[in-house]
Amino acid sequence: MNMVLTQTTIPTPAGFPWLTLLVCIPMGFALAIWLIPWLRSIGKEICLAVSGAVLAGVLVVLFTSFDFAPDTPGAFQLGESYEWMPAIGLSWALGVNGLGMVMIILATALTPLVILASWRDDTDPNTAAGYAALILALESFMVLLFCARDLLLFYIAFEGMLVPLYFLVGRYGNGDAQVRRHAAIKFVLYSLVGGLVMLFGIIGVYVHSGGGDQAFHMDYLTSGNFHPGAAGMWMMMTFLVAFAIKAPMVPVHTWLPSTAAVARGGTSVLLVGVLDKVGTWGMIMFCWQLFPAASAKVAPVIVVLAVLSILWGALAAISQKDLLRLVSFTSVSHFGFMVLALYIGSQTAIEGAMLYMVAHGVSIAGLFLLSGWLTTRGGTQEIAAYRGFQRVTPTLAGLFLVSGLAAIALPGLSGFLPEYLILVGTFKLNIAAAMVSILGVVLASVYLLVPYLNMFTGPIDGAVRTAKDLNWREKFIMVPLVLAMFGLGVLPGPTLNLIKPDAALMYQAVSQSGSASAPEVIATNEGGAQ
């Protein structure tokens, strides 16, 4: 039986369209820069100002309009719903829950940092404006993905984000133009295949929800109007395939290293730090919420694939000679932890996965930005070409170490509590999966600390002597990232409190499907992770 859990969207206070503005303002300015030639001379300045204003707007919404303790735990707030194309069931329906708000904060906080990180990359103002405008357009899609309450609207954003990403990688990437185009095409093809497969599932949802002008609205679908029956399995699988590609899970992960190796550091920050989380977000919000019974049936297989991703990503990272490919493979391993937590059947692990979505975004941002600045100074991405950088670039070396330690879950930094919660929740239900996952933690210290020792310690190479340490702009960019790494490690409570109701709601779907075991039900009754 497919027990779909009811979701509730609370209207925005006073009817003010906060979320619509946060989605439309960045896209509007991006289009203006592309269409109005005289704006391009100050395009990057406009984009930086707009991205900063959007971040300020998100914080205003958080502290003035978002209810931290709603009457309905896990409810979507700031709801807006307008008919768009009622003939096909499409509506402009927006709303945000705790996890969505945290991800929107992450996306809008990283966007101005990425624009600032690329400030000196292009000498031509038109080129610089083009890159910054694409980042601004991408920000619109990121916000929309985490607040869309209409399934078809989510799909439009899911596919729409490929347009700016293609140009960010293919046109504004690094290295040989042909290699960039090949990587961009590979990325788009993987994503398009996943999206087209998901489209079949979306059509199935329309048919089994009875059609109508609200056929794709999540409130409608979760209010007893969606009855997939035996078709629930194949529909769920179409969504799962798309989200597994985005996650990225083994064996559909190969697009990521190719893309990260040629993309600018800032592009990789948003791609891996935020947009890849759409994979885990989709598993939470659509696979488990719409198809809990079908998701429970495939959970054992997904757990095996997640553990395989943890090990494969770690071992592949160890074998890399290219620094950016190494960093990208670490994310394959980290996403394995997140997916494992979502399918193991533990509320504690689910809380860890949701917290990891944020913590990983912060640490991977530091690693990609610092790796990009390092390779710019050294002129190559080959790890073996670097030696003794710590003596001439001590700030870069120190911040790289902090970001790496956060990524490998050192206590007191952002990665520790998420991995701890995931391993504790997994250990309660599947000791074998937990033990293999712990091996992934051990391998993490190898794939990050050994390259660090090779690149930053030892005698100074001749070419290294002329390298310059981070400038004031680069240091300024790293300050909020480092503060977030320590903040999430030392004071994770505020973030955890935002996402716990969403974890409880997802666990309710897991437990009703029969995927959870008795020990975890006891832990849940005691309050889950404290």
Coordinates of C-alpha atoms in Angstrom, one line a residue:
M1 CA 0.0 0.0 0.0
N2 CA 1.3 3.4 -0.9
M3 CA 0.7 5.7 2.1
V4 CA 1.3 9.2 0.8
L5 CA 1.8 11.6 3.7
T6 CA -0.1 14.9 3.6
Q7 CA 2.0 18.0 3.1
T8 CA 0.8 21.5 4.1
T9 CA 1.8 24.9 2.6
I10 CA 1.1 27.9 4.8
P11 CA 0.4 31.1 2.8
T12 CA 2.9 33.9 2.9
P13 CA 2.1 36.6 5.5
A14 CA 0.1 39.5 4.1
G15 CA 0.2 37.9 0.7
F16 CA 3.7 39.3 -0.1
P17 CA 5.4 37.3 -2.8
W18 CA 8.8 36.9 -1.1
L19 CA 9.8 33.7 -2.9
T20 CA 8.7 35.0 -6.3
L21 CA 10.9 38.0 -5.9
L22 CA 13.8 35.9 -4.8
V23 CA 13.4 33.8 -7.9
C24 CA 12.7 36.5 -10.5
I25 CA 15.1 39.3 -9.5
P26 CA 18.4 37.5 -10.3
M27 CA 17.0 36.3 -13.6
G28 CA 15.6 39.7 -14.5
F29 CA 19.0 41.4 -14.0
A30 CA 20.8 38.6 -15.8
L31 CA 18.5 39.1 -18.8
A32 CA 19.0 42.8 -18.7
I33 CA 22.8 42.4 -18.8
W34 CA 22.6 40.1 -21.8
L35 CA 20.1 42.3 -23.7
I36 CA 21.3 45.8 -23.0
P37 CA 24.8 46.3 -24.3
W38 CA 25.7 49.4 -22.3
L39 CA 25.1 47.5 -19.0
R40 CA 27.9 45.0 -19.8
S41 CA 30.6 47.4 -19.0
I42 CA 29.5 47.3 -15.3
G43 CA 27.9 43.9 -15.6
K44 CA 29.9 42.1 -12.9
E45 CA 29.4 45.0 -10.5
I46 CA 25.6 44.8 -11.0
C47 CA 25.6 41.0 -10.5
L48 CA 27.6 41.3 -7.3
A49 CA 25.2 44.0 -6.0
V50 CA 22.1 42.0 -7.0
S51 CA 23.4 38.7 -5.5
G52 CA 24.2 40.6 -2.2
A53 CA 20.8 42.1 -2.2
V54 CA 19.2 38.7 -2.7
L55 CA 21.1 37.2 0.2
A56 CA 20.0 40.2 2.3
G57 CA 16.4 39.5 1.2
V58 CA 16.7 35.9 2.2
L59 CA 17.9 36.8 5.7
V60 CA 15.1 39.3 6.1
V61 CA 12.6 36.7 5.2
L62 CA 14.2 34.2 7.6
F63 CA 14.1 36.5 10.6
T64 CA 10.8 38.4 9.9
S65 CA 8.5 36.0 8.1
F66 CA 9.7 32.4 8.6
D67 CA 8.1 30.6 11.6
F68 CA 10.8 28.5 13.3
A69 CA 8.1 26.6 15.2
P70 CA 5.0 26.3 13.0
D71 CA 1.8 24.7 14.3
T72 CA 2.3 22.0 11.7
P73 CA 5.9 20.7 12.0
G74 CA 7.6 20.3 8.6
A75 CA 5.1 22.6 6.9
F76 CA 6.0 24.6 3.9
Q77 CA 5.8 28.3 4.6
L78 CA 5.6 31.5 2.6
G79 CA 3.3 29.7 0.2
E80 CA 2.3 31.3 -3.1
S81 CA 0.1 29.6 -5.7
Y82 CA -1.0 31.2 -9.0
E83 CA -2.6 29.4 -12.0
W84 CA -0.1 29.4 -14.9
M85 CA -1.2 26.7 -17.5
P86 CA -4.2 25.1 -15.9
A87 CA -4.9 23.0 -19.0
I88 CA -1.8 20.9 -18.3
G89 CA -2.0 21.2 -14.5
L90 CA 0.9 23.7 -14.2
S91 CA 0.8 26.3 -11.5
W92 CA 3.3 28.8 -10.1
A93 CA 3.3 27.2 -6.6
L94 CA 6.1 28.1 -4.2
G95 CA 6.8 27.3 -0.5
V96 CA 9.7 26.6 1.7
N97 CA 10.3 24.2 4.6
G98 CA 13.3 24.2 7.0
L99 CA 15.6 22.2 4.8
G100 CA 14.6 24.3 1.8
M101 CA 15.3 27.5 3.6
V102 CA 18.8 26.3 4.7
M103 CA 19.6 25.3 1.1
I104 CA 18.4 28.6 -0.2
I105 CA 20.6 30.4 2.3
L106 CA 23.6 28.3 1.2
A107 CA 22.9 29.0 -2.5
T108 CA 22.4 32.7 -2.1
A109 CA 25.4 33.0 0.3
L110 CA 27.7 31.2 -2.2
T111 CA 26.6 33.2 -5.2
P112 CA 28.2 36.5 -4.4
L113 CA 31.4 34.7 -3.2
V114 CA 31.6 33.0 -6.6
I115 CA 31.1 36.2 -8.5
L116 CA 33.8 37.9 -6.3
A117 CA 36.1 34.9 -6.8
S118 CA 36.0 35.4 -10.6
W119 CA 36.6 39.1 -10.4
R120 CA 40.1 39.0 -12.0
D121 CA 39.5 36.0 -14.3
D122 CA 38.5 38.0 -17.3
T123 CA 40.1 41.2 -18.6
D124 CA 37.3 41.8 -21.1
P125 CA 34.3 43.5 -19.4
N126 CA 31.9 41.8 -21.7
T127 CA 33.3 38.4 -20.9
A128 CA 33.3 39.1 -17.2
A129 CA 29.7 40.4 -17.4
G130 CA 28.6 37.3 -19.3
Y131 CA 30.0 34.9 -16.7
A132 CA 28.5 36.9 -13.8
A133 CA 25.1 37.1 -15.5
L134 CA 25.1 33.3 -16.0
I135 CA 25.9 32.8 -12.3
L136 CA 23.0 35.2 -11.5
A137 CA 20.6 33.2 -13.8
L138 CA 21.8 30.0 -12.1
E139 CA 20.9 31.5 -8.7
S140 CA 17.3 31.9 -9.8
F141 CA 17.1 28.2 -10.7
M142 CA 18.7 27.2 -7.5
V143 CA 16.2 29.1 -5.4
L144 CA 13.3 27.8 -7.5
L145 CA 14.4 24.2 -7.2
F146 CA 14.3 24.4 -3.4
C147 CA 11.0 26.1 -3.1
A148 CA 8.9 24.8 -6.1
R149 CA 5.7 23.2 -4.8
D150 CA 4.5 22.2 -8.2
L151 CA 6.0 19.0 -9.6
L152 CA 6.1 20.2 -13.2
L153 CA 7.5 23.6 -12.1
F154 CA 10.3 21.7 -10.4
Y155 CA 10.9 19.8 -13.6
I156 CA 11.2 23.0 -15.6
A157 CA 13.8 24.4 -13.1
F158 CA 15.5 21.0 -13.1
E159 CA 16.0 21.1 -16.9
G160 CA 16.4 24.9 -17.1
M161 CA 19.5 25.0 -15.0
L162 CA 21.3 23.1 -17.7
V163 CA 21.4 26.1 -20.0
P164 CA 23.6 28.4 -17.8
L165 CA 25.6 25.4 -16.7
Y166 CA 26.4 24.4 -20.2
F167 CA 27.9 27.8 -21.0
L168 CA 29.6 28.1 -17.7
V169 CA 31.5 24.9 -18.4
G170 CA 31.8 24.9 -22.2
R171 CA 32.5 28.6 -22.8
Y172 CA 33.9 29.9 -19.5
G173 CA 35.8 26.9 -18.3
N174 CA 39.5 26.3 -18.1
G175 CA 41.9 24.6 -20.5
D176 CA 41.4 23.4 -24.1
A177 CA 38.2 24.6 -25.7
Q178 CA 37.5 21.2 -27.3
V179 CA 37.9 19.4 -23.9
R180 CA 35.6 22.0 -22.3
R181 CA 32.9 21.4 -24.9
H182 CA 33.2 17.7 -24.6
A183 CA 32.8 17.9 -20.8
A184 CA 29.9 20.3 -21.1
I185 CA 28.1 18.0 -23.6
K186 CA 28.7 15.0 -21.4
F187 CA 27.3 16.7 -18.4
V188 CA 24.2 18.0 -20.3
L189 CA 23.6 14.6 -21.9
Y190 CA 23.7 12.8 -18.5
S191 CA 21.3 15.3 -17.0
L192 CA 19.0 15.4 -20.0
V193 CA 18.7 11.6 -20.0
G194 CA 17.8 11.7 -16.3
G195 CA 15.4 14.5 -16.8
L196 CA 13.6 12.8 -19.8
V197 CA 13.3 9.6 -17.8
M198 CA 11.8 11.6 -14.9
L199 CA 9.3 13.2 -17.4
F200 CA 7.7 9.8 -18.0
G201 CA 7.2 9.5 -14.2
I202 CA 5.7 13.0 -14.1
I203 CA 3.2 12.1 -16.9
G204 CA 2.3 9.0 -14.8
V205 CA 1.7 11.3 -11.8
Y206 CA -0.7 13.4 -13.9
V207 CA -2.6 10.3 -15.1
H208 CA -2.9 8.8 -11.6
S209 CA -3.8 12.0 -9.9
G210 CA -6.9 12.4 -12.1
G211 CA -5.6 15.4 -14.1
G212 CA -7.1 18.8 -13.5
D213 CA -5.6 22.2 -12.9
Q214 CA -3.9 21.2 -9.6
A215 CA -2.6 17.8 -10.9
F216 CA 1.1 18.6 -10.0
H217 CA 0.6 20.6 -6.8
M218 CA 2.3 18.8 -4.0
D219 CA -0.4 19.8 -1.5
Y220 CA -3.0 18.2 -3.9
L221 CA -1.0 15.1 -4.5
T222 CA -0.4 14.4 -0.8
S223 CA -4.0 15.0 0.2
G224 CA -5.5 11.7 -0.9
N225 CA -5.7 12.6 -4.6
F226 CA -2.8 10.5 -5.9
H227 CA -3.2 6.8 -6.2
P228 CA -0.3 5.2 -8.1
G229 CA -1.2 1.6 -7.2
A230 CA 1.1 -0.9 -8.9
A231 CA 2.4 1.8 -11.2
G232 CA 4.1 3.4 -8.2
M233 CA 7.3 1.4 -8.6
W234 CA 8.1 2.3 -12.2
M235 CA 7.1 6.0 -11.5
M236 CA 9.4 6.1 -8.5
M237 CA 12.2 4.6 -10.5
T238 CA 12.0 7.3 -13.1
F239 CA 12.5 9.9 -10.4
L240 CA 15.2 7.9 -8.7
V241 CA 17.3 7.6 -11.9
A242 CA 17.2 11.3 -12.4
F243 CA 18.2 12.1 -8.8
A244 CA 20.9 9.4 -8.7
I245 CA 22.6 11.0 -11.7
K246 CA 22.4 14.4 -10.0
A247 CA 23.5 13.0 -6.6
P248 CA 26.0 11.6 -8.2
M249 CA 25.8 7.9 -7.4
V250 CA 28.0 5.1 -8.7
P251 CA 27.7 4.0 -11.6
V252 CA 26.2 7.2 -13.0
H253 CA 28.8 9.6 -11.6
T254 CA 31.3 9.8 -14.4
W255 CA 30.1 13.2 -15.7
L256 CA 31.3 14.9 -12.4
P257 CA 35.1 14.5 -12.6
S258 CA 35.1 15.4 -16.3
T259 CA 33.1 18.5 -15.6
A260 CA 35.0 19.7 -12.5
A261 CA 38.3 19.2 -14.2
V262 CA 37.6 22.0 -16.7
A263 CA 35.1 24.2 -14.9
R264 CA 36.2 27.3 -13.0
G265 CA 36.4 26.8 -9.3
G266 CA 33.4 29.1 -8.7
T267 CA 31.3 27.1 -11.2
S268 CA 32.2 23.8 -9.4
V269 CA 31.3 25.4 -6.1
L270 CA 27.7 26.0 -7.2
L271 CA 27.4 22.8 -9.2
V272 CA 28.7 20.4 -6.5
G273 CA 28.0 22.4 -3.4
V274 CA 24.4 23.3 -4.2
L275 CA 22.9 21.9 -7.4
D276 CA 24.0 18.3 -6.9
K277 CA 22.0 18.4 -3.7
V278 CA 18.9 18.5 -5.9
G279 CA 19.5 14.8 -6.1
T280 CA 19.2 14.1 -2.4
W281 CA 16.5 16.8 -2.1
G282 CA 14.5 15.0 -4.8
M283 CA 14.9 11.7 -3.0
I284 CA 13.5 13.2 0.2
M285 CA 10.7 15.3 -1.3
F286 CA 9.5 13.2 -4.1
C287 CA 10.7 9.6 -4.0
W288 CA 9.9 9.1 -0.3
Q289 CA 6.9 11.5 0.0
L290 CA 5.0 10.4 -3.1
F291 CA 6.2 6.7 -3.3
P292 CA 7.1 5.5 0.2
A293 CA 6.2 1.9 -0.4
A294 CA 8.1 1.6 -3.7
S295 CA 11.1 3.5 -2.1
A296 CA 11.1 1.0 0.8
K297 CA 11.2 -1.9 -1.6
V298 CA 14.3 -0.7 -3.4
A299 CA 16.0 0.7 -0.2
P300 CA 18.3 -2.4 0.3
V301 CA 19.6 -2.0 -3.3
I302 CA 20.2 1.7 -2.8
V303 CA 22.0 1.1 0.5
V304 CA 24.4 -1.2 -1.4
L305 CA 25.0 1.4 -4.2
A306 CA 25.5 4.1 -1.6
V307 CA 28.2 2.1 0.2
L308 CA 29.8 1.3 -3.1
S309 CA 29.8 5.1 -3.9
I310 CA 31.5 5.8 -0.5
L311 CA 34.3 3.3 -1.2
W312 CA 34.6 3.9 -5.0
G313 CA 34.7 7.7 -4.6
A314 CA 37.4 7.4 -1.9
L315 CA 39.6 4.9 -3.8
A316 CA 39.2 6.9 -7.0
A317 CA 40.2 10.1 -5.2
I318 CA 43.3 8.4 -3.8
S319 CA 44.4 7.4 -7.4
Q320 CA 44.0 10.8 -8.9
K321 CA 46.9 12.9 -10.3
D322 CA 44.7 15.9 -11.2
L323 CA 43.8 18.0 -8.1
L324 CA 40.3 19.1 -9.3
R325 CA 39.4 15.5 -10.3
L326 CA 40.5 14.4 -6.8
V327 CA 38.2 17.0 -5.1
S328 CA 35.3 15.9 -7.3
F329 CA 35.7 12.2 -6.4
T330 CA 35.7 13.1 -2.7
S331 CA 32.2 14.4 -3.3
V332 CA 31.1 11.1 -4.9
S333 CA 32.1 9.5 -1.6
H334 CA 30.4 12.2 0.5
F335 CA 27.2 11.9 -1.4
G336 CA 27.3 8.1 -0.8
F337 CA 27.0 8.9 2.9
M338 CA 24.0 11.1 2.3
V339 CA 22.1 8.6 0.1
L340 CA 22.9 5.8 2.6
A341 CA 21.3 7.8 5.4
L342 CA 18.2 8.5 3.3
Y343 CA 17.6 4.8 2.6
I344 CA 18.8 3.0 5.8
G345 CA 15.6 3.7 7.7
S346 CA 16.8 5.8 10.6
Q347 CA 15.6 9.2 11.7
T348 CA 19.0 10.0 13.2
A349 CA 20.7 9.2 9.9
I350 CA 18.2 11.3 8.0
E351 CA 19.0 14.3 10.2
G352 CA 22.6 13.6 9.5
A353 CA 22.0 13.5 5.7
M354 CA 20.1 16.8 5.7
L355 CA 22.8 18.5 7.8
Y356 CA 25.5 17.0 5.6
M357 CA 23.8 18.7 2.5
V358 CA 24.7 22.0 4.1
A359 CA 28.1 21.1 5.7
H360 CA 29.4 19.5 2.5
G361 CA 28.4 22.6 0.5
V362 CA 30.6 24.8 2.7
S363 CA 33.7 22.6 2.8
I364 CA 33.6 21.7 -0.9
A365 CA 33.3 25.4 -1.7
G366 CA 36.5 26.0 0.2
L367 CA 38.3 23.1 -1.5
F368 CA 37.3 24.0 -5.1
L369 CA 38.1 27.7 -4.7
L370 CA 41.5 27.1 -3.1
S371 CA 42.3 24.4 -5.6
G372 CA 41.5 26.8 -8.4
W373 CA 43.6 29.6 -6.9
L374 CA 46.5 27.1 -6.4
T375 CA 46.4 25.8 -10.0
T376 CA 46.2 29.4 -11.3
R377 CA 49.4 30.1 -9.4
G378 CA 51.1 26.9 -10.4
G379 CA 49.9 26.8 -14.0
T380 CA 48.9 23.1 -13.8
Q381 CA 46.4 20.8 -12.1
E382 CA 48.9 18.0 -11.7
I383 CA 49.5 17.3 -8.0
A384 CA 53.0 16.1 -8.6
A385 CA 54.0 19.5 -9.9
Y386 CA 53.6 21.1 -6.5
R387 CA 56.1 21.0 -3.6
G388 CA 56.7 23.2 -0.6
F389 CA 53.8 25.7 -1.2
Q390 CA 53.3 26.1 2.5
R391 CA 56.5 28.2 2.9
V392 CA 55.6 30.7 0.2
T393 CA 51.7 30.7 0.5
P394 CA 51.1 30.0 4.2
T395 CA 47.5 31.4 4.2
L396 CA 46.5 29.3 1.2
A397 CA 48.1 26.2 2.7
G398 CA 46.4 26.8 6.1
L399 CA 43.0 27.4 4.6
F400 CA 43.3 24.3 2.3
L401 CA 44.1 22.2 5.4
V402 CA 41.1 23.6 7.3
S403 CA 38.8 22.9 4.4
G404 CA 40.2 19.4 4.0
L405 CA 39.8 18.7 7.7
A406 CA 36.2 19.9 7.5
A407 CA 35.6 17.6 4.6
I408 CA 37.1 14.5 6.4
A409 CA 34.9 15.2 9.5
L410 CA 37.4 16.4 12.0
P411 CA 35.6 17.0 15.4
G412 CA 34.8 20.7 15.8
L413 CA 34.4 21.3 12.0
S414 CA 31.3 21.1 9.8
G415 CA 31.6 17.6 8.6
F416 CA 31.9 15.8 11.9
L417 CA 28.3 15.9 13.3
P418 CA 26.6 14.9 10.0
E419 CA 28.9 11.8 9.5
Y420 CA 28.5 10.9 13.2
L421 CA 24.7 11.0 13.0
I422 CA 24.7 9.0 9.8
L423 CA 27.1 6.3 11.2
V424 CA 25.1 6.1 14.5
G425 CA 21.8 5.7 12.7
T426 CA 23.3 3.2 10.3
F427 CA 24.9 1.2 13.0
K428 CA 21.6 0.7 14.8
L429 CA 20.1 -1.0 11.7
N430 CA 22.9 -2.4 9.5
I431 CA 26.2 -3.0 11.2
A432 CA 27.8 -4.3 8.0
A433 CA 27.0 -1.1 6.1
A434 CA 28.2 1.0 9.0
M435 CA 31.5 -0.8 9.2
V436 CA 32.2 -0.5 5.5
S437 CA 31.2 3.2 5.7
I438 CA 33.7 3.7 8.5
L439 CA 36.4 2.4 6.1
G440 CA 35.4 5.3 3.8
V441 CA 36.1 7.7 6.7
V442 CA 39.5 6.2 7.1
L443 CA 40.2 6.5 3.4
A444 CA 39.2 10.1 3.5
S445 CA 42.2 11.0 5.6
V446 CA 44.4 9.4 2.9
Y447 CA 42.9 11.1 -0.1
L448 CA 43.1 14.6 1.4
L449 CA 46.0 14.6 3.8
V450 CA 48.5 12.8 1.6
P451 CA 48.1 15.2 -1.3
Y452 CA 48.3 18.1 1.2
L453 CA 51.7 16.8 2.5
N454 CA 52.9 16.3 -1.1
M455 CA 51.9 19.7 -2.3
F456 CA 52.5 22.0 0.6
T457 CA 55.4 20.5 2.6
G458 CA 58.9 19.5 1.7
P459 CA 61.6 21.5 -0.1
I460 CA 60.6 24.5 -2.2
D461 CA 60.5 23.8 -5.9
G462 CA 62.1 26.4 -8.2
A463 CA 58.8 27.4 -9.8
V464 CA 57.1 27.7 -6.4
R465 CA 59.4 30.5 -5.1
T466 CA 57.7 33.1 -7.2
A467 CA 54.1 32.1 -6.1
K468 CA 52.1 34.7 -4.2
D469 CA 49.9 34.1 -1.2
L470 CA 46.2 34.8 -1.2
N471 CA 45.3 38.5 -1.8
W472 CA 42.8 40.5 0.3
R473 CA 39.9 39.6 -2.0
E474 CA 40.6 35.8 -1.8
K475 CA 41.0 36.0 2.0
F476 CA 37.8 38.0 2.2
I477 CA 36.0 35.2 0.3
M478 CA 37.3 32.5 2.6
V479 CA 36.4 34.2 5.8
P480 CA 32.6 33.4 5.8
L481 CA 33.4 29.9 4.6
V482 CA 35.8 29.2 7.4
L483 CA 33.4 30.7 9.9
A484 CA 30.6 28.4 8.6
M485 CA 32.9 25.4 8.9
F486 CA 33.6 26.1 12.5
G487 CA 30.1 27.3 13.2
L488 CA 28.4 24.2 11.9
G489 CA 31.0 22.1 13.9
V490 CA 30.7 23.9 17.2
L491 CA 27.2 25.3 17.1
P492 CA 25.1 23.1 14.8
G493 CA 21.9 23.5 16.9
P494 CA 20.2 26.3 15.0
T495 CA 20.6 24.6 11.7
L496 CA 19.7 21.2 13.1
N497 CA 16.6 22.6 14.7
L498 CA 15.4 23.9 11.3
I499 CA 15.7 20.6 9.6
K500 CA 14.6 18.2 12.3
P501 CA 10.9 18.5 11.6
D502 CA 11.6 17.7 8.0
A503 CA 13.6 14.7 9.0
A504 CA 10.8 13.5 11.3
L505 CA 8.3 13.9 8.4
M506 CA 10.4 11.9 6.1
Y507 CA 11.0 9.2 8.8
Q508 CA 7.2 9.0 9.1
A509 CA 7.0 8.0 5.5
V510 CA 9.9 5.5 6.0
S511 CA 8.3 4.0 9.1
Q512 CA 4.8 3.7 7.6
S513 CA 6.3 1.9 4.6
G514 CA 7.8 -0.7 6.9
S515 CA 11.4 0.2 6.1
A516 CA 12.4 1.1 9.6
S517 CA 13.1 -1.3 12.4
A518 CA 11.9 -1.3 16.0
P519 CA 15.2 0.1 17.6
E520 CA 15.0 3.2 15.5
V521 CA 11.3 3.7 16.4
I522 CA 12.4 3.8 20.0
A523 CA 15.1 6.3 19.2
T524 CA 12.6 8.5 17.4
N525 CA 10.3 8.5 20.3
E526 CA 13.1 9.7 22.4
G527 CA 13.6 12.6 20.0
G528 CA 16.1 11.5 17.5
A529 CA 19.4 13.4 17.5
Q530 CA 19.6 16.0 20.1

